[in-house]
């Protein structure tokens, strides 16, 4: 018999996907260039030409048996070593290649990290607003995701709520900075306080509490913002990375886990990940893209468009009366809706061909997410639609 | 705390890996060209040049946003459609793109198939000799793998044992033809009888019993051997494929599940697979290699070397007194050892720099596996070592 649990999941269609499909359908009516589609977090700039050149070079000059051969299940040793060195140089860490486990993107990294440090029934805490896919990521592993309510003032951490929810059942805390959907970067102060609380509670409970840090937006930081590296603040930390956003290759599914060398049983964890892979069917990540990104660790796509877009939208929206925490990075922002019901707000916005995602699935009611990874000229054309929308639907603001 | 289950798995080092490491170490002493390493099932011929050209063309001529963009979680629609058409033409099936789910290799395909049709605690049957990785593939999903004893006469199916073990708890049967490690291809008669028994038992028990067919060696068939397509014989069938062996790109992790359109809930299964992916962290398989293999569905690497090697070894070994079922495909053979204890036999072979894998982990005692995916000249040079080994260690044979 087919398994009902997965069949049942098909009934609940993702809000983001529904909006994206609406945008596509509307695009067929009026031209997609006239639909201001802020629904999807897909990079909007191409991979750097250097990366294409690297791949061409690999295809032309590397022995195909080496290029397309099985990677070891932990990843190609030279690639793991290069990733470790790059992280050490940038963040003052002490990784060796043995602390790096190559994965199929951040989703793969998180899937392994969760299984390393939680048994079915254990709890994992995350913080609103949060990436909705964390629910299936965690819950289908058998662990339980609990969401700490947002600190809506600045989308740093609501520490009172956190301390209350950090019970003995919690084996891991999952953070995402720079954050999807808020665009906020956790400050060093925030991470230090988080680490202090986790350290104290772990001691009190007599068991480790791991920090799983999801960092696909680490490279997308705006002027004046430094992104603190969470693993530098807490020993029991697993840093989960994807090259999807920084190099604009989300389809190539390449990322890694970096295991803090100071964490409990650090010498076992990457090898445990390889055991987990045998069960989940990952096995080794694709070899050619491993070799390619290892040569591109200092490269990014031209990420400047995201800051340009953010500035335009932040100014216009705050001028129009929106309240919004200013993003420090990513390609998202998370303004407050102009009425309590974000779903109703976003429904009205559709009349103006503005595709905005209501905040409810991110764990905070009354906000909306905008993914501004779209062309700047389209962002500029959207401003008139925003003005029309607000003035018509919310004339008293 | 890190999870003991995965930590414990690190103690049991794979026999194949140990032998492969021994071969590498011995190679450092005497030159790897002098170690007759039959341990690993890694393709020994390069990808076809046409595939390299296809990848170069994709890199040079396709919009990088399309080339490296997110695939839909079920796979790229055009790729799924092309795979379906190719299978229909070759095997007379009625697949559409909706029946194809793209995966990261056969391991990924099997991981999804298992989770689609079994709940934790359900049983899955497979047949000795079998690929030892089926143990973690199945057991880490929560289902239980039970192994039907071998039919050692011809390594087709031991149907008496199968009928006895096909109890009400069994929700799926996992087959692998052409077979690793025996090289044997199930005949149409074998598959028909298997299907008949499964149909009768499913009816008797009032629940579906799925056939999960692992087919990475489908394209490696020797002269005069046709490989029957198992899904053509049984409605509730999920065909799991990998391009690793046929195109010699095991590192690129690309394969698929083909869901028989006549199976129960066929319209749900690929979509269920996408839900399973959310939990296991697969998400979409790599985009560039999806697009590349879709253009290479009629291509293979030059697989003829495997048949050449098989013929040389089969003749020499049978001349030396080994009994061996003649392989119909793959790059494996599975002769009977010259003493009851296959581990002792393979240990002695190491003295002659012959690296052979004892059969115990394949579920049959007293045999050994040879992976002859190595250069033919090395196969030829190994013959003297075999003669020396047999004449010295087993002089009475």
PDB file of C-alpha atoms in Angstrom, chain B residues 4-223:
ATOM      1  CA  UNK B   4      24.519   6.382  18.806  1.00  0.00           C
ATOM      2  CA  UNK B   5      22.929   4.386  16.005  1.00  0.00           C
ATOM      3  CA  UNK B   6      25.015   6.101  13.331  1.00  0.00           C
ATOM      4  CA  UNK B   7      28.101   6.169  15.512  1.00  0.00           C
ATOM      5  CA  UNK B   8      27.792   2.413  16.005  1.00  0.00           C
ATOM      6  CA  UNK B   9      27.606   1.892  12.250  1.00  0.00           C
ATOM      7  CA  UNK B  10      31.157   3.223  11.996  1.00  0.00           C
ATOM      8  CA  UNK B  11      32.479   0.145  13.766  1.00  0.00           C
ATOM      9  CA  UNK B  12      31.406  -2.215  11.010  1.00  0.00           C
ATOM     10  CA  UNK B  13      33.694  -1.327   8.157  1.00  0.00           C
ATOM     11  CA  UNK B  14      32.577  -2.633   4.788  1.00  0.00           C
ATOM     12  CA  UNK B  15      34.474  -5.701   3.629  1.00  0.00           C
ATOM     13  CA  UNK B  16      34.676  -4.281   0.122  1.00  0.00           C
ATOM     14  CA  UNK B  17      36.127  -1.033   1.382  1.00  0.00           C
ATOM     15  CA  UNK B  18      38.701  -2.858   3.516  1.00  0.00           C
ATOM     16  CA  UNK B  19      39.809  -4.871   0.519  1.00  0.00           C
ATOM     17  CA  UNK B  20      39.928  -1.800  -1.651  1.00  0.00           C
ATOM     18  CA  UNK B  21      42.093  -0.046   0.928  1.00  0.00           C
ATOM     19  CA  UNK B  22      44.343  -3.108   1.135  1.00  0.00           C
ATOM     20  CA  UNK B  23      44.682  -3.015  -2.663  1.00  0.00           C
ATOM     21  CA  UNK B  24      45.609   0.663  -2.592  1.00  0.00           C
ATOM     22  CA  UNK B  25      48.207   0.096   0.154  1.00  0.00           C
ATOM     23  CA  UNK B  26      49.675  -2.910  -1.640  1.00  0.00           C
ATOM     24  CA  UNK B  27      49.749  -0.815  -4.824  1.00  0.00           C
ATOM     25  CA  UNK B  28      52.033   1.645  -3.085  1.00  0.00           C
ATOM     26  CA  UNK B  29      54.464  -1.187  -2.406  1.00  0.00           C
ATOM     27  CA  UNK B  30      54.558  -2.974  -5.746  1.00  0.00           C
ATOM     28  CA  UNK B  31      52.816  -0.579  -8.141  1.00  0.00           C
ATOM     29  CA  UNK B  32      49.037  -0.581  -8.434  1.00  0.00           C
ATOM     30  CA  UNK B  33      49.340  -2.033 -11.949  1.00  0.00           C
ATOM     31  CA  UNK B  34      50.588  -5.230 -10.299  1.00  0.00           C
ATOM     32  CA  UNK B  35      47.662  -5.554  -7.899  1.00  0.00           C
ATOM     33  CA  UNK B  36      44.811  -7.494  -9.490  1.00  0.00           C
ATOM     34  CA  UNK B  37      42.121  -5.496  -7.808  1.00  0.00           C
ATOM     35  CA  UNK B  38      38.705  -7.026  -8.506  1.00  0.00           C
ATOM     36  CA  UNK B  39      37.113  -5.374  -5.467  1.00  0.00           C
ATOM     37  CA  UNK B  40      35.249  -2.308  -6.690  1.00  0.00           C
ATOM     38  CA  UNK B  41      32.322  -1.928  -9.085  1.00  0.00           C
ATOM     39  CA  UNK B  42      33.496   1.325 -10.623  1.00  0.00           C
ATOM     40  CA  UNK B  43      33.062   1.755 -14.391  1.00  0.00           C
ATOM     41  CA  UNK B  44      36.439   1.484 -16.112  1.00  0.00           C
ATOM     42  CA  UNK B  45      35.592   3.152 -19.417  1.00  0.00           C
ATOM     43  CA  UNK B  46      35.165   6.888 -19.862  1.00  0.00           C
ATOM     44  CA  UNK B  47      31.903   8.716 -20.585  1.00  0.00           C
ATOM     45  CA  UNK B  48      31.177   8.858 -24.307  1.00  0.00           C
ATOM     46  CA  UNK B  49      32.718  11.918 -25.945  1.00  0.00           C
ATOM     47  CA  UNK B  50      29.235  12.857 -27.165  1.00  0.00           C
ATOM     48  CA  UNK B  51      28.155  13.382 -23.561  1.00  0.00           C
ATOM     49  CA  UNK B  52      31.097  15.665 -22.869  1.00  0.00           C
ATOM     50  CA  UNK B  53      30.150  17.581 -26.024  1.00  0.00           C
ATOM     51  CA  UNK B  54      26.556  17.852 -24.813  1.00  0.00           C
ATOM     52  CA  UNK B  55      27.714  19.317 -21.503  1.00  0.00           C
ATOM     53  CA  UNK B  56      30.016  21.760 -23.293  1.00  0.00           C
ATOM     54  CA  UNK B  57      27.129  22.797 -25.500  1.00  0.00           C
ATOM     55  CA  UNK B  58      24.852  23.333 -22.495  1.00  0.00           C
ATOM     56  CA  UNK B  59      27.480  25.488 -20.800  1.00  0.00           C
ATOM     57  CA  UNK B  60      28.127  27.548 -23.914  1.00  0.00           C
ATOM     58  CA  UNK B  61      24.656  27.926 -25.343  1.00  0.00           C
ATOM     59  CA  UNK B  62      21.950  27.582 -22.702  1.00  0.00           C
ATOM     60  CA  UNK B  63      20.915  30.569 -20.596  1.00  0.00           C
ATOM     61  CA  UNK B  64      22.783  29.949 -17.306  1.00  0.00           C
ATOM     62  CA  UNK B  65      19.645  30.845 -15.361  1.00  0.00           C
ATOM     63  CA  UNK B  66      17.894  27.930 -17.029  1.00  0.00           C
ATOM     64  CA  UNK B  67      20.915  25.637 -16.925  1.00  0.00           C
ATOM     65  CA  UNK B  68      21.695  26.113 -13.236  1.00  0.00           C
ATOM     66  CA  UNK B  69      18.236  27.143 -11.994  1.00  0.00           C
ATOM     67  CA  UNK B  70      16.118  25.159  -9.571  1.00  0.00           C
ATOM     68  CA  UNK B  71      14.631  22.101 -11.147  1.00  0.00           C
ATOM     69  CA  UNK B  72      11.074  21.380 -10.091  1.00  0.00           C
ATOM     70  CA  UNK B  73      11.241  18.935  -7.218  1.00  0.00           C
ATOM     71  CA  UNK B  74      10.025  16.089  -9.442  1.00  0.00           C
ATOM     72  CA  UNK B  75      12.655  16.858 -12.070  1.00  0.00           C
ATOM     73  CA  UNK B  76      12.730  19.051 -15.151  1.00  0.00           C
ATOM     74  CA  UNK B  77       9.437  18.446 -17.039  1.00  0.00           C
ATOM     75  CA  UNK B  78      11.047  18.084 -20.474  1.00  0.00           C
ATOM     76  CA  UNK B  79      13.592  15.616 -19.077  1.00  0.00           C
ATOM     77  CA  UNK B  80      10.864  13.511 -17.447  1.00  0.00           C
ATOM     78  CA  UNK B  81       8.942  13.482 -20.727  1.00  0.00           C
ATOM     79  CA  UNK B  82      11.994  12.362 -22.711  1.00  0.00           C
ATOM     80  CA  UNK B  83      12.781   9.573 -20.253  1.00  0.00           C
ATOM     81  CA  UNK B  84       9.171   8.365 -20.475  1.00  0.00           C
ATOM     82  CA  UNK B  85       9.222   8.327 -24.282  1.00  0.00           C
ATOM     83  CA  UNK B  86      12.508   6.461 -24.374  1.00  0.00           C
ATOM     84  CA  UNK B  87      11.234   3.757 -21.991  1.00  0.00           C
ATOM     85  CA  UNK B  88       8.004   3.442 -23.966  1.00  0.00           C
ATOM     86  CA  UNK B  89       9.885   2.913 -27.210  1.00  0.00           C
ATOM     87  CA  UNK B  90      12.241   0.373 -25.715  1.00  0.00           C
ATOM     88  CA  UNK B  91       9.916  -1.574 -23.452  1.00  0.00           C
ATOM     89  CA  UNK B  92       6.418  -0.998 -24.795  1.00  0.00           C
ATOM     90  CA  UNK B  93       5.313   0.853 -21.673  1.00  0.00           C
ATOM     91  CA  UNK B  94       2.779   3.688 -21.410  1.00  0.00           C
ATOM     92  CA  UNK B  95       4.694   6.143 -19.236  1.00  0.00           C
ATOM     93  CA  UNK B  96       4.132   9.879 -19.437  1.00  0.00           C
ATOM     94  CA  UNK B  97       6.443  12.444 -17.886  1.00  0.00           C
ATOM     95  CA  UNK B  98       4.152  12.355 -14.842  1.00  0.00           C
ATOM     96  CA  UNK B  99       5.304   8.824 -14.065  1.00  0.00           C
ATOM     97  CA  UNK B 100       8.977   9.745 -13.913  1.00  0.00           C
ATOM     98  CA  UNK B 101      10.662  11.112 -10.794  1.00  0.00           C
ATOM     99  CA  UNK B 102      14.268  12.203 -11.267  1.00  0.00           C
ATOM    100  CA  UNK B 103      16.639  11.150  -8.488  1.00  0.00           C
ATOM    101  CA  UNK B 104      20.240  11.336  -7.377  1.00  0.00           C
ATOM    102  CA  UNK B 105      21.220   7.940  -8.740  1.00  0.00           C
ATOM    103  CA  UNK B 106      19.690   4.532  -8.030  1.00  0.00           C
ATOM    104  CA  UNK B 107      20.378   4.896  -4.309  1.00  0.00           C
ATOM    105  CA  UNK B 108      18.144   7.954  -4.288  1.00  0.00           C
ATOM    106  CA  UNK B 109      15.544   6.154  -6.362  1.00  0.00           C
ATOM    107  CA  UNK B 110      15.434   3.157  -4.024  1.00  0.00           C
ATOM    108  CA  UNK B 111      15.304   5.412  -0.945  1.00  0.00           C
ATOM    109  CA  UNK B 112      12.187   7.098  -2.312  1.00  0.00           C
ATOM    110  CA  UNK B 113      10.575   3.882  -3.557  1.00  0.00           C
ATOM    111  CA  UNK B 114      10.962   2.209  -0.157  1.00  0.00           C
ATOM    112  CA  UNK B 115       9.404   5.150   1.653  1.00  0.00           C
ATOM    113  CA  UNK B 116       6.492   5.321  -0.802  1.00  0.00           C
ATOM    114  CA  UNK B 117       5.322   1.797  -0.158  1.00  0.00           C
ATOM    115  CA  UNK B 118       6.461   0.753   3.314  1.00  0.00           C
ATOM    116  CA  UNK B 119       5.834   1.982   6.824  1.00  0.00           C
ATOM    117  CA  UNK B 120       8.376   1.355   9.576  1.00  0.00           C
ATOM    118  CA  UNK B 121       8.110  -2.275  10.659  1.00  0.00           C
ATOM    119  CA  UNK B 122       6.955  -3.552   7.260  1.00  0.00           C
ATOM    120  CA  UNK B 123       9.082  -6.185   5.561  1.00  0.00           C
ATOM    121  CA  UNK B 124      10.838  -6.037   2.218  1.00  0.00           C
ATOM    122  CA  UNK B 125      12.137  -9.214   0.614  1.00  0.00           C
ATOM    123  CA  UNK B 126      15.195  -9.430  -1.575  1.00  0.00           C
ATOM    124  CA  UNK B 127      17.034 -12.396  -3.056  1.00  0.00           C
ATOM    125  CA  UNK B 128      20.522 -13.667  -2.328  1.00  0.00           C
ATOM    126  CA  UNK B 129      22.995 -12.950  -3.689  1.00  0.00           C
ATOM    127  CA  UNK B 130      22.214  -9.252  -3.212  1.00  0.00           C
ATOM    128  CA  UNK B 131      23.954  -5.867  -3.077  1.00  0.00           C
ATOM    129  CA  UNK B 132      24.908  -5.405   0.610  1.00  0.00           C
ATOM    130  CA  UNK B 133      23.943  -1.718   0.617  1.00  0.00           C
ATOM    131  CA  UNK B 134      20.309  -2.848   0.520  1.00  0.00           C
ATOM    132  CA  UNK B 135      20.653  -3.428   4.267  1.00  0.00           C
ATOM    133  CA  UNK B 136      21.170   0.245   5.211  1.00  0.00           C
ATOM    134  CA  UNK B 137      18.933   1.429   2.370  1.00  0.00           C
ATOM    135  CA  UNK B 138      16.015  -0.519   3.840  1.00  0.00           C
ATOM    136  CA  UNK B 139      16.769  -0.709   7.532  1.00  0.00           C
ATOM    137  CA  UNK B 140      17.427   3.008   8.017  1.00  0.00           C
ATOM    138  CA  UNK B 141      13.997   3.734   6.519  1.00  0.00           C
ATOM    139  CA  UNK B 142      12.475   1.737   9.373  1.00  0.00           C
ATOM    140  CA  UNK B 143      11.399  -1.189   7.200  1.00  0.00           C
ATOM    141  CA  UNK B 144      13.061  -4.599   7.601  1.00  0.00           C
ATOM    142  CA  UNK B 145      15.007  -6.347   4.866  1.00  0.00           C
ATOM    143  CA  UNK B 146      14.640 -10.128   4.746  1.00  0.00           C
ATOM    144  CA  UNK B 147      16.786 -12.128   2.365  1.00  0.00           C
ATOM    145  CA  UNK B 148      15.438 -15.112   0.446  1.00  0.00           C
ATOM    146  CA  UNK B 149      18.180 -17.779   0.207  1.00  0.00           C
ATOM    147  CA  UNK B 150      19.851 -18.183  -3.157  1.00  0.00           C
ATOM    148  CA  UNK B 151      19.049 -20.629  -5.880  1.00  0.00           C
ATOM    149  CA  UNK B 152      22.709 -21.553  -6.266  1.00  0.00           C
ATOM    150  CA  UNK B 153      22.118 -23.654  -9.360  1.00  0.00           C
ATOM    151  CA  UNK B 154      21.641 -20.674 -11.677  1.00  0.00           C
ATOM    152  CA  UNK B 155      21.061 -17.648  -9.381  1.00  0.00           C
ATOM    153  CA  UNK B 156      17.540 -17.265 -10.667  1.00  0.00           C
ATOM    154  CA  UNK B 157      14.948 -17.304  -7.838  1.00  0.00           C
ATOM    155  CA  UNK B 158      14.472 -19.902  -5.106  1.00  0.00           C
ATOM    156  CA  UNK B 159      10.692 -19.862  -5.396  1.00  0.00           C
ATOM    157  CA  UNK B 160       9.962 -22.346  -2.604  1.00  0.00           C
ATOM    158  CA  UNK B 161      11.804 -20.188  -0.105  1.00  0.00           C
ATOM    159  CA  UNK B 162      10.231 -17.057  -1.585  1.00  0.00           C
ATOM    160  CA  UNK B 163       6.670 -18.322  -1.202  1.00  0.00           C
ATOM    161  CA  UNK B 164       7.338 -19.285   2.372  1.00  0.00           C
ATOM    162  CA  UNK B 165       8.826 -15.896   3.255  1.00  0.00           C
ATOM    163  CA  UNK B 166       6.212 -13.824   1.417  1.00  0.00           C
ATOM    164  CA  UNK B 167       4.046 -13.355   4.483  1.00  0.00           C
ATOM    165  CA  UNK B 168       1.401 -10.767   5.142  1.00  0.00           C
ATOM    166  CA  UNK B 169       4.024  -8.422   6.586  1.00  0.00           C
ATOM    167  CA  UNK B 170       5.808  -8.071   3.245  1.00  0.00           C
ATOM    168  CA  UNK B 171       4.904  -4.871   1.429  1.00  0.00           C
ATOM    169  CA  UNK B 172       7.585  -4.878  -1.248  1.00  0.00           C
ATOM    170  CA  UNK B 173      10.005  -7.134  -3.088  1.00  0.00           C
ATOM    171  CA  UNK B 174      13.327  -5.687  -4.184  1.00  0.00           C
ATOM    172  CA  UNK B 175      15.040  -7.256  -7.183  1.00  0.00           C
ATOM    173  CA  UNK B 176      18.223  -6.443  -9.082  1.00  0.00           C
ATOM    174  CA  UNK B 177      18.590  -7.775 -12.615  1.00  0.00           C
ATOM    175  CA  UNK B 178      21.156  -7.877 -14.197  1.00  0.00           C
ATOM    176  CA  UNK B 179      22.454  -8.772 -10.782  1.00  0.00           C
ATOM    177  CA  UNK B 180      25.253  -7.498  -8.617  1.00  0.00           C
ATOM    178  CA  UNK B 181      27.114  -9.710  -7.618  1.00  0.00           C
ATOM    179  CA  UNK B 182      26.214 -12.704  -9.810  1.00  0.00           C
ATOM    180  CA  UNK B 183      25.999 -11.010 -13.212  1.00  0.00           C
ATOM    181  CA  UNK B 184      22.911 -13.132 -13.847  1.00  0.00           C
ATOM    182  CA  UNK B 185      19.927 -11.751 -15.753  1.00  0.00           C
ATOM    183  CA  UNK B 186      16.500 -12.905 -14.605  1.00  0.00           C
ATOM    184  CA  UNK B 187      14.700 -14.662 -17.442  1.00  0.00           C
ATOM    185  CA  UNK B 188      11.210 -13.652 -18.544  1.00  0.00           C
ATOM    186  CA  UNK B 189      10.052 -16.949 -17.071  1.00  0.00           C
ATOM    187  CA  UNK B 190      11.542 -16.059 -13.674  1.00  0.00           C
ATOM    188  CA  UNK B 191       9.955 -12.620 -13.626  1.00  0.00           C
ATOM    189  CA  UNK B 192       6.607 -13.974 -14.786  1.00  0.00           C
ATOM    190  CA  UNK B 193       6.572 -16.561 -12.020  1.00  0.00           C
ATOM    191  CA  UNK B 194       7.621 -13.919  -9.475  1.00  0.00           C
ATOM    192  CA  UNK B 195       4.788 -11.672 -10.656  1.00  0.00           C
ATOM    193  CA  UNK B 196       2.246 -14.495 -10.492  1.00  0.00           C
ATOM    194  CA  UNK B 197       3.163 -15.360  -6.924  1.00  0.00           C
ATOM    195  CA  UNK B 198       3.108 -11.720  -5.845  1.00  0.00           C
ATOM    196  CA  UNK B 199      -0.276 -11.185  -7.494  1.00  0.00           C
ATOM    197  CA  UNK B 200      -1.756 -14.232  -5.776  1.00  0.00           C
ATOM    198  CA  UNK B 201      -0.363 -13.334  -2.359  1.00  0.00           C
ATOM    199  CA  UNK B 202      -1.447  -9.695  -2.657  1.00  0.00           C
ATOM    200  CA  UNK B 203      -4.956 -10.888  -3.392  1.00  0.00           C
ATOM    201  CA  UNK B 204      -4.877 -13.338  -0.508  1.00  0.00           C
ATOM    202  CA  UNK B 205      -3.637 -10.710   1.947  1.00  0.00           C
ATOM    203  CA  UNK B 206      -5.874  -7.927   0.650  1.00  0.00           C
ATOM    204  CA  UNK B 207      -3.027  -5.452   0.276  1.00  0.00           C
ATOM    205  CA  UNK B 208      -0.653  -4.391  -2.462  1.00  0.00           C
ATOM    206  CA  UNK B 209       2.824  -5.857  -2.690  1.00  0.00           C
ATOM    207  CA  UNK B 210       5.096  -3.593  -4.705  1.00  0.00           C
ATOM    208  CA  UNK B 211       7.964  -4.672  -6.910  1.00  0.00           C
ATOM    209  CA  UNK B 212      10.960  -2.353  -6.555  1.00  0.00           C
ATOM    210  CA  UNK B 213      13.277  -3.123  -9.439  1.00  0.00           C
ATOM    211  CA  UNK B 214      16.861  -1.862  -9.175  1.00  0.00           C
ATOM    212  CA  UNK B 215      18.228  -1.680 -12.729  1.00  0.00           C
ATOM    213  CA  UNK B 216      21.550   0.170 -12.934  1.00  0.00           C
ATOM    214  CA  UNK B 217      23.054  -2.615 -15.078  1.00  0.00           C
ATOM    215  CA  UNK B 218      20.163  -2.781 -17.546  1.00  0.00           C
ATOM    216  CA  UNK B 219      22.354  -1.599 -20.432  1.00  0.00           C
ATOM    217  CA  UNK B 220      25.244  -3.975 -19.745  1.00  0.00           C
ATOM    218  CA  UNK B 221      24.000  -7.205 -21.343  1.00  0.00           C
ATOM    219  CA  UNK B 222      26.236  -9.643 -23.202  1.00  0.00           C
ATOM    220  CA  UNK B 223      25.807 -11.168 -26.650  1.00  0.00           C
TER     221      UNK B 223
END
